[in-house]
PDB file of C-alpha atoms in Angstrom:
ATOM      1  CA  ASP A 277      12.636   1.225  15.519  1.00 61.00           C
ATOM      2  CA  THR A 278      11.676   1.532  11.867  1.00 68.00           C
ATOM      3  CA  ALA A 279      10.408  -1.797  10.565  1.00 93.00           C
ATOM      4  CA  VAL A 280      10.641  -1.018   6.833  1.00 97.00           C
ATOM      5  CA  SER A 281      13.013   1.780   5.934  1.00 97.00           C
ATOM      6  CA  GLN A 282      13.610   3.346   2.543  1.00 97.00           C
ATOM      7  CA  THR A 283      16.294   5.726   1.372  1.00 97.00           C
ATOM      8  CA  PRO A 284      16.261   8.359   0.142  1.00 97.00           C
ATOM      9  CA  LYS A 285      12.950   9.902   1.210  1.00 97.00           C
ATOM     10  CA  TYR A 286      13.123  12.421  -1.618  1.00 97.00           C
ATOM     11  CA  LEU A 287      14.865  12.082  -4.950  1.00 97.00           C
ATOM     12  CA  VAL A 288      14.937  14.876  -7.520  1.00 97.00           C
ATOM     13  CA  THR A 289      16.773  14.195 -10.744  1.00 97.00           C
ATOM     14  CA  GLN A 290      16.778  14.892 -14.452  1.00 97.00           C
ATOM     15  CA  MET A 291      15.276  12.877 -17.251  1.00 97.00           C
ATOM     16  CA  GLY A 292      17.643  10.274 -18.611  1.00 97.00           C
ATOM     17  CA  ASN A 293      19.523   9.703 -15.365  1.00 97.00           C
ATOM     18  CA  ASP A 294      19.866   6.375 -13.543  1.00 97.00           C
ATOM     19  CA  LYS A 295      18.936   6.185  -9.865  1.00 97.00           C
ATOM     20  CA  SER A 296      18.498   3.631  -7.087  1.00 97.00           C
ATOM     21  CA  ILE A 297      16.193   3.414  -4.090  1.00 98.00           C
ATOM     22  CA  LYS A 298      17.128   1.180  -1.171  1.00 98.00           C
ATOM     23  CA  CYS A 299      14.863  -0.731   1.176  1.00 98.00           C
ATOM     24  CA  GLU A 300      15.585  -2.693   4.317  1.00 97.00           C
ATOM     25  CA  GLN A 301      13.257  -4.493   6.708  1.00 97.00           C
ATOM     26  CA  ASN A 302      14.135  -5.657  10.205  1.00 96.00           C
ATOM     27  CA  LEU A 303      10.999  -7.742  10.720  1.00 94.00           C
ATOM     28  CA  GLY A 304      12.540 -11.027   9.625  1.00 93.00           C
ATOM     29  CA  HIS A 305      10.015 -11.277   6.797  1.00 93.00           C
ATOM     30  CA  ASP A 306      10.539 -13.544   3.813  1.00 91.00           C
ATOM     31  CA  THR A 307       8.785 -11.439   1.216  1.00 92.00           C
ATOM     32  CA  MET A 308       9.404  -7.892   0.025  1.00 94.00           C
ATOM     33  CA  TYR A 309       7.575  -5.706  -2.476  1.00 94.00           C
ATOM     34  CA  TRP A 310       7.811  -2.509  -4.473  1.00 96.00           C
ATOM     35  CA  TYR A 311       4.720  -0.399  -5.143  1.00 96.00           C
ATOM     36  CA  LYS A 312       4.196   2.776  -7.143  1.00 96.00           C
ATOM     37  CA  GLN A 313       1.703   5.435  -6.012  1.00 96.00           C
ATOM     38  CA  ASP A 314       0.749   7.984  -8.645  1.00 93.00           C
ATOM     39  CA  SER A 315      -0.491  11.544  -8.279  1.00 90.00           C
ATOM     40  CA  LYS A 316      -4.077  10.325  -7.820  1.00 89.00           C
ATOM     41  CA  LYS A 317      -2.968   8.191  -4.869  1.00 91.00           C
ATOM     42  CA  PHE A 318      -3.482   4.992  -6.851  1.00 92.00           C
ATOM     43  CA  LEU A 319      -1.227   2.286  -5.403  1.00 94.00           C
ATOM     44  CA  LYS A 320      -0.060  -0.530  -7.662  1.00 93.00           C
ATOM     45  CA  ILE A 321       2.295  -3.411  -7.107  1.00 92.00           C
ATOM     46  CA  MET A 322       5.424  -3.543  -9.270  1.00 94.00           C
ATOM     47  CA  PHE A 323       7.466  -6.459  -7.936  1.00 91.00           C
ATOM     48  CA  SER A 324       7.613  -9.011  -5.152  1.00 90.00           C
ATOM     49  CA  TYR A 325      10.515 -11.121  -3.983  1.00 89.00           C
ATOM     50  CA  ASN A 326      10.342 -14.165  -1.746  1.00 88.00           C
ATOM     51  CA  ASN A 327      13.624 -15.248  -0.199  1.00 84.00           C
ATOM     52  CA  LYS A 328      15.535 -13.315  -2.880  1.00 82.00           C
ATOM     53  CA  GLU A 329      13.545 -14.878  -5.700  1.00 86.00           C
ATOM     54  CA  LEU A 330      11.387 -12.775  -8.031  1.00 87.00           C
ATOM     55  CA  ILE A 331       7.740 -13.806  -7.704  1.00 84.00           C
ATOM     56  CA  ILE A 332       5.719 -10.954  -9.201  1.00 82.00           C
ATOM     57  CA  ASN A 333       6.682  -8.636 -12.055  1.00 84.00           C
ATOM     58  CA  GLU A 334       3.665  -6.586 -13.018  1.00 84.00           C
ATOM     59  CA  THR A 335       4.553  -5.629 -16.598  1.00 78.00           C
ATOM     60  CA  VAL A 336       6.917  -2.974 -15.375  1.00 87.00           C
ATOM     61  CA  PRO A 337       9.276  -1.550 -18.052  1.00 91.00           C
ATOM     62  CA  ASN A 338      12.639  -3.282 -17.983  1.00 91.00           C
ATOM     63  CA  ARG A 339      14.229   0.077 -17.120  1.00 95.00           C
ATOM     64  CA  PHE A 340      13.191  -0.930 -13.594  1.00 95.00           C
ATOM     65  CA  SER A 341      15.359  -3.625 -12.075  1.00 94.00           C
ATOM     66  CA  PRO A 342      14.864  -4.859  -8.525  1.00 93.00           C
ATOM     67  CA  LYS A 343      17.756  -6.496  -6.739  1.00 93.00           C
ATOM     68  CA  SER A 344      17.605  -8.498  -3.526  1.00 93.00           C
ATOM     69  CA  PRO A 345      21.060  -9.130  -2.053  1.00 92.00           C
ATOM     70  CA  ASP A 346      19.489 -10.896   0.930  1.00 92.00           C
ATOM     71  CA  LYS A 347      15.978 -11.376   2.226  1.00 89.00           C
ATOM     72  CA  ALA A 348      16.147  -8.217   4.380  1.00 95.00           C
ATOM     73  CA  HIS A 349      16.919  -5.932   1.444  1.00 96.00           C
ATOM     74  CA  LEU A 350      15.181  -5.130  -1.814  1.00 96.00           C
ATOM     75  CA  ASN A 351      16.614  -2.303  -3.873  1.00 96.00           C
ATOM     76  CA  LEU A 352      15.104  -0.716  -6.965  1.00 97.00           C
ATOM     77  CA  HIS A 353      17.297   0.571  -9.753  1.00 97.00           C
ATOM     78  CA  ILE A 354      15.783   2.694 -12.501  1.00 97.00           C
ATOM     79  CA  ASN A 355      17.585   3.411 -15.777  1.00 97.00           C
ATOM     80  CA  SER A 356      16.933   6.257 -18.207  1.00 97.00           C
ATOM     81  CA  LEU A 357      14.387   8.000 -16.001  1.00 97.00           C
ATOM     82  CA  GLU A 358      11.315   9.439 -17.734  1.00 96.00           C
ATOM     83  CA  LEU A 359       8.855  12.135 -16.692  1.00 96.00           C
ATOM     84  CA  GLY A 360       6.195   9.480 -16.146  1.00 94.00           C
ATOM     85  CA  ASP A 361       8.335   7.825 -13.493  1.00 96.00           C
ATOM     86  CA  SER A 362       7.568  10.685 -11.114  1.00 96.00           C
ATOM     87  CA  ALA A 363       5.650   9.098  -8.232  1.00 96.00           C
ATOM     88  CA  VAL A 364       6.016   7.882  -4.689  1.00 97.00           C
ATOM     89  CA  TYR A 365       7.602   4.434  -4.495  1.00 98.00           C
ATOM     90  CA  PHE A 366       6.815   2.259  -1.499  1.00 98.00           C
ATOM     91  CA  CYS A 367       8.641  -0.764  -0.240  1.00 97.00           C
ATOM     92  CA  ALA A 368       6.733  -3.326   1.826  1.00 96.00           C
ATOM     93  CA  SER A 369       7.334  -6.682   3.453  1.00 95.00           C
ATOM     94  CA  SER A 370       5.298  -9.576   4.798  1.00 93.00           C
ATOM     95  CA  GLN A 371       6.023 -12.828   6.559  1.00 89.00           C
ATOM     96  CA  ASP A 372       4.271 -14.871   3.921  1.00 77.00           C
ATOM     97  CA  ASN A 373       1.275 -14.774   1.662  1.00 67.00           C
ATOM     98  CA  ILE A 374      -1.105 -14.742   4.631  1.00 64.00           C
ATOM     99  CA  GLN A 375       0.110 -11.915   6.835  1.00 75.00           C
ATOM    100  CA  PRO A 376      -0.595  -8.244   6.053  1.00 89.00           C
ATOM    101  CA  GLN A 377       2.112  -6.259   4.295  1.00 92.00           C
ATOM    102  CA  HIS A 378       4.021  -3.611   6.237  1.00 95.00           C
ATOM    103  CA  PHE A 379       4.984  -0.489   4.302  1.00 96.00           C
ATOM    104  CA  GLY A 380       7.868   1.944   4.451  1.00 97.00           C
ATOM    105  CA  ASP A 381       7.225   5.686   4.325  1.00 96.00           C
ATOM    106  CA  GLY A 382       7.976   5.987   0.625  1.00 97.00           C
ATOM    107  CA  THR A 383      10.455   7.655  -1.676  1.00 98.00           C
ATOM    108  CA  ARG A 384       9.113  10.637  -3.599  1.00 97.00           C
ATOM    109  CA  LEU A 385      10.779  10.638  -7.011  1.00 97.00           C
ATOM    110  CA  SER A 386      10.538  13.833  -9.050  1.00 97.00           C
ATOM    111  CA  ILE A 387      11.851  13.960 -12.606  1.00 96.00           C
ATOM    112  CA  LEU A 388      12.720  17.365 -13.989  1.00 92.00           C
TER     113      LEU A 388
ATOM    114  CA  GLY B 124       2.962  18.238  -2.357  1.00 34.00           C
ATOM    115  CA  GLU B 125      -0.486  18.148  -0.894  1.00 37.00           C
ATOM    116  CA  SER B 126      -2.152  18.856  -4.215  1.00 35.00           C
ATOM    117  CA  VAL B 127      -2.205  15.116  -4.851  1.00 38.00           C
ATOM    118  CA  GLY B 128      -5.301  13.179  -4.036  1.00 43.00           C
ATOM    119  CA  LEU B 129      -7.705  16.110  -4.471  1.00 49.00           C
ATOM    120  CA  HIS B 130      -9.938  13.972  -6.672  1.00 66.00           C
ATOM    121  CA  LEU B 131     -10.331  11.260  -4.064  1.00 84.00           C
ATOM    122  CA  PRO B 132     -13.818  10.581  -2.740  1.00 92.00           C
ATOM    123  CA  THR B 133     -14.043  12.417   0.558  1.00 94.00           C
ATOM    124  CA  LEU B 134     -16.033  11.675   3.684  1.00 96.00           C
ATOM    125  CA  SER B 135     -16.369  14.562   6.118  1.00 96.00           C
ATOM    126  CA  VAL B 136     -17.541  13.846   9.655  1.00 97.00           C
ATOM    127  CA  GLN B 137     -17.654  15.536  13.021  1.00 97.00           C
ATOM    128  CA  GLU B 138     -15.517  14.329  15.894  1.00 97.00           C
ATOM    129  CA  GLY B 139     -17.377  11.692  17.843  1.00 97.00           C
ATOM    130  CA  ASP B 140     -19.500  10.543  14.904  1.00 96.00           C
ATOM    131  CA  ASN B 141     -19.265   7.051  13.491  1.00 97.00           C
ATOM    132  CA  SER B 142     -17.696   6.806  10.015  1.00 97.00           C
ATOM    133  CA  ILE B 143     -18.395   4.242   7.335  1.00 97.00           C
ATOM    134  CA  ILE B 144     -16.042   3.902   4.394  1.00 97.00           C
ATOM    135  CA  ASN B 145     -17.130   1.684   1.545  1.00 96.00           C
ATOM    136  CA  CYS B 146     -15.216  -0.282  -1.039  1.00 95.00           C
ATOM    137  CA  ALA B 147     -16.258  -2.374  -4.017  1.00 94.00           C
ATOM    138  CA  TYR B 148     -13.811  -5.083  -4.977  1.00 92.00           C
ATOM    139  CA  SER B 149     -13.436  -6.690  -8.340  1.00 87.00           C
ATOM    140  CA  ASN B 150     -12.424 -10.331  -8.066  1.00 90.00           C
ATOM    141  CA  SER B 151     -14.966 -12.840  -6.730  1.00 90.00           C
ATOM    142  CA  ALA B 152     -12.089 -15.291  -6.135  1.00 90.00           C
ATOM    143  CA  SER B 153     -10.285 -12.947  -3.721  1.00 91.00           C
ATOM    144  CA  ASP B 154      -9.876 -14.691  -0.374  1.00 90.00           C
ATOM    145  CA  TYR B 155      -8.402 -12.015   1.864  1.00 93.00           C
ATOM    146  CA  PHE B 156      -9.075  -8.317   2.344  1.00 95.00           C
ATOM    147  CA  ILE B 157      -7.272  -5.560   4.204  1.00 95.00           C
ATOM    148  CA  TRP B 158      -7.927  -1.978   5.177  1.00 97.00           C
ATOM    149  CA  TYR B 159      -5.022   0.450   5.287  1.00 97.00           C
ATOM    150  CA  LYS B 160      -4.755   4.008   6.587  1.00 98.00           C
ATOM    151  CA  GLN B 161      -2.375   6.423   4.912  1.00 97.00           C
ATOM    152  CA  GLU B 162      -1.466   9.692   6.583  1.00 96.00           C
ATOM    153  CA  SER B 163       0.207  12.508   4.704  1.00 94.00           C
ATOM    154  CA  GLY B 164       3.860  11.744   3.948  1.00 93.00           C
ATOM    155  CA  LYS B 165       3.604   8.219   5.363  1.00 95.00           C
ATOM    156  CA  GLY B 166       3.202   4.739   4.010  1.00 96.00           C
ATOM    157  CA  PRO B 167      -0.038   2.754   4.281  1.00 97.00           C
ATOM    158  CA  GLN B 168      -0.576   1.445   7.801  1.00 96.00           C
ATOM    159  CA  PHE B 169      -2.438  -1.800   8.444  1.00 95.00           C
ATOM    160  CA  ILE B 170      -5.753  -1.366  10.288  1.00 97.00           C
ATOM    161  CA  ILE B 171      -7.696  -4.598  10.067  1.00 97.00           C
ATOM    162  CA  ASP B 172      -8.079  -7.618   7.805  1.00 96.00           C
ATOM    163  CA  ILE B 173     -10.718 -10.226   7.096  1.00 96.00           C
ATOM    164  CA  ARG B 174     -10.739 -13.579   5.315  1.00 94.00           C
ATOM    165  CA  SER B 175     -13.409 -14.533   2.845  1.00 94.00           C
ATOM    166  CA  ASN B 176     -14.887 -17.154   5.190  1.00 95.00           C
ATOM    167  CA  MET B 177     -15.987 -14.382   7.565  1.00 96.00           C
ATOM    168  CA  ASP B 178     -18.637 -11.639   7.304  1.00 97.00           C
ATOM    169  CA  LYS B 179     -17.490  -9.390  10.100  1.00 98.00           C
ATOM    170  CA  ARG B 180     -14.419  -8.712  12.151  1.00 98.00           C
ATOM    171  CA  GLN B 181     -13.963  -6.223  14.956  1.00 97.00           C
ATOM    172  CA  GLY B 182     -10.917  -4.433  16.238  1.00 95.00           C
ATOM    173  CA  GLN B 183     -10.415  -1.535  18.552  1.00 93.00           C
ATOM    174  CA  ARG B 184     -12.975   1.090  17.397  1.00 96.00           C
ATOM    175  CA  VAL B 185     -12.998  -0.459  13.904  1.00 98.00           C
ATOM    176  CA  THR B 186     -15.196  -3.063  12.279  1.00 98.00           C
ATOM    177  CA  VAL B 187     -14.876  -4.544   8.817  1.00 98.00           C
ATOM    178  CA  LEU B 188     -17.897  -6.013   7.064  1.00 98.00           C
ATOM    179  CA  LEU B 189     -17.644  -8.242   4.022  1.00 97.00           C
ATOM    180  CA  ASN B 190     -20.523  -8.929   1.655  1.00 96.00           C
ATOM    181  CA  LYS B 191     -19.303 -11.433  -0.897  1.00 94.00           C
ATOM    182  CA  THR B 192     -22.635 -11.526  -2.724  1.00 94.00           C
ATOM    183  CA  VAL B 193     -22.227  -7.973  -3.954  1.00 94.00           C
ATOM    184  CA  LYS B 194     -18.422  -7.835  -3.588  1.00 94.00           C
ATOM    185  CA  HIS B 195     -18.542  -5.067  -1.049  1.00 95.00           C
ATOM    186  CA  LEU B 196     -16.317  -4.249   1.887  1.00 96.00           C
ATOM    187  CA  SER B 197     -16.845  -1.570   4.495  1.00 97.00           C
ATOM    188  CA  LEU B 198     -14.834  -0.096   7.327  1.00 97.00           C
ATOM    189  CA  GLN B 199     -16.679   1.336  10.283  1.00 98.00           C
ATOM    190  CA  ILE B 200     -14.852   3.623  12.683  1.00 98.00           C
ATOM    191  CA  ALA B 201     -16.584   4.322  15.972  1.00 97.00           C
ATOM    192  CA  ALA B 202     -16.286   7.671  17.752  1.00 97.00           C
ATOM    193  CA  THR B 203     -14.138   9.158  14.995  1.00 97.00           C
ATOM    194  CA  GLN B 204     -11.291  11.353  16.184  1.00 97.00           C
ATOM    195  CA  PRO B 205      -9.252  14.064  14.407  1.00 96.00           C
ATOM    196  CA  GLY B 206      -6.324  11.637  14.368  1.00 96.00           C
ATOM    197  CA  ASP B 207      -8.373   9.349  12.139  1.00 97.00           C
ATOM    198  CA  SER B 208      -8.136  11.905   9.316  1.00 97.00           C
ATOM    199  CA  ALA B 209      -6.265  10.160   6.506  1.00 97.00           C
ATOM    200  CA  VAL B 210      -6.768   8.340   3.216  1.00 97.00           C
ATOM    201  CA  TYR B 211      -8.189   4.839   3.650  1.00 97.00           C
ATOM    202  CA  PHE B 212      -7.595   2.039   1.178  1.00 96.00           C
ATOM    203  CA  CYS B 213      -9.152  -1.352   0.872  1.00 95.00           C
ATOM    204  CA  ALA B 214      -7.106  -4.089  -0.757  1.00 94.00           C
ATOM    205  CA  GLU B 215      -7.984  -7.572  -1.975  1.00 93.00           C
ATOM    206  CA  ARG B 216      -5.632 -10.516  -2.419  1.00 90.00           C
ATOM    207  CA  THR B 217      -6.209 -11.741  -5.951  1.00 85.00           C
ATOM    208  CA  GLY B 218      -3.341 -14.207  -6.155  1.00 78.00           C
ATOM    209  CA  PHE B 219      -0.192 -15.425  -4.439  1.00 77.00           C
ATOM    210  CA  GLN B 220       1.295 -12.437  -2.592  1.00 75.00           C
ATOM    211  CA  LYS B 221      -0.612 -10.031  -4.829  1.00 84.00           C
ATOM    212  CA  LEU B 222      -2.688  -7.262  -3.281  1.00 89.00           C
ATOM    213  CA  VAL B 223      -4.842  -5.051  -5.492  1.00 91.00           C
ATOM    214  CA  PHE B 224      -5.672  -1.721  -3.911  1.00 93.00           C
ATOM    215  CA  GLY B 225      -8.846   0.298  -4.271  1.00 91.00           C
ATOM    216  CA  THR B 226      -8.809   3.961  -5.213  1.00 91.00           C
ATOM    217  CA  GLY B 227      -8.899   5.294  -1.634  1.00 93.00           C
ATOM    218  CA  THR B 228     -11.248   7.500   0.370  1.00 96.00           C
ATOM    219  CA  ARG B 229     -10.179  10.620   2.191  1.00 96.00           C
ATOM    220  CA  LEU B 230     -11.650  10.927   5.702  1.00 97.00           C
ATOM    221  CA  LEU B 231     -11.780  14.438   7.145  1.00 96.00           C
ATOM    222  CA  VAL B 232     -12.680  14.743  10.813  1.00 96.00           C
ATOM    223  CA  SER B 233     -13.669  18.146  12.145  1.00 94.00           C
ATOM    224  CA  PRO B 234     -13.228  18.934  15.855  1.00 90.00           C
TER     225      PRO B 234
END
């Protein structure tokens, strides 16, 4: 039973394309997040949503647009992909601000 | 591929030894701290957490120590096993729902 699931696991595409990554959690959590992990393993928050409302937007380029159709889903759409977007993107969820965040297994995005 | 993370600080221990992984955090107002374990190809997995009103918290084979005076966090793993080999991250909560992660330490456990 995967608690936080992301699709696809791997995404290889060309510069300039538009792509989406999907995330679903079955934990009943109210809050969901997107993180980016670079080649040095540095993990940084991009966005958080609480009950479908955007709470955190960490100066991410507006080519990145999160969408939360309901509180169990948080998708990430990326327009006009650039080489620097190559990274592993992690979705996470938590019950509230107090509980630890639970992470998915990541989507490895490679831009050719 | 596995070429990522080669520049991470690395701690190498023998199976059965105790391991101590250290972390310096940045924000003296942070009120909550977490340790995560990340295995290859997986997402970070929660290990243990501690609130700023505590100095020490123990779990199964793991202990977290918090020294707010010097803004230092440590994770102690007792009787380290090969399955403990992974990258370990500390994280601090600096604001509402916002976790800031440290740079990570790679733990290598030799049989």
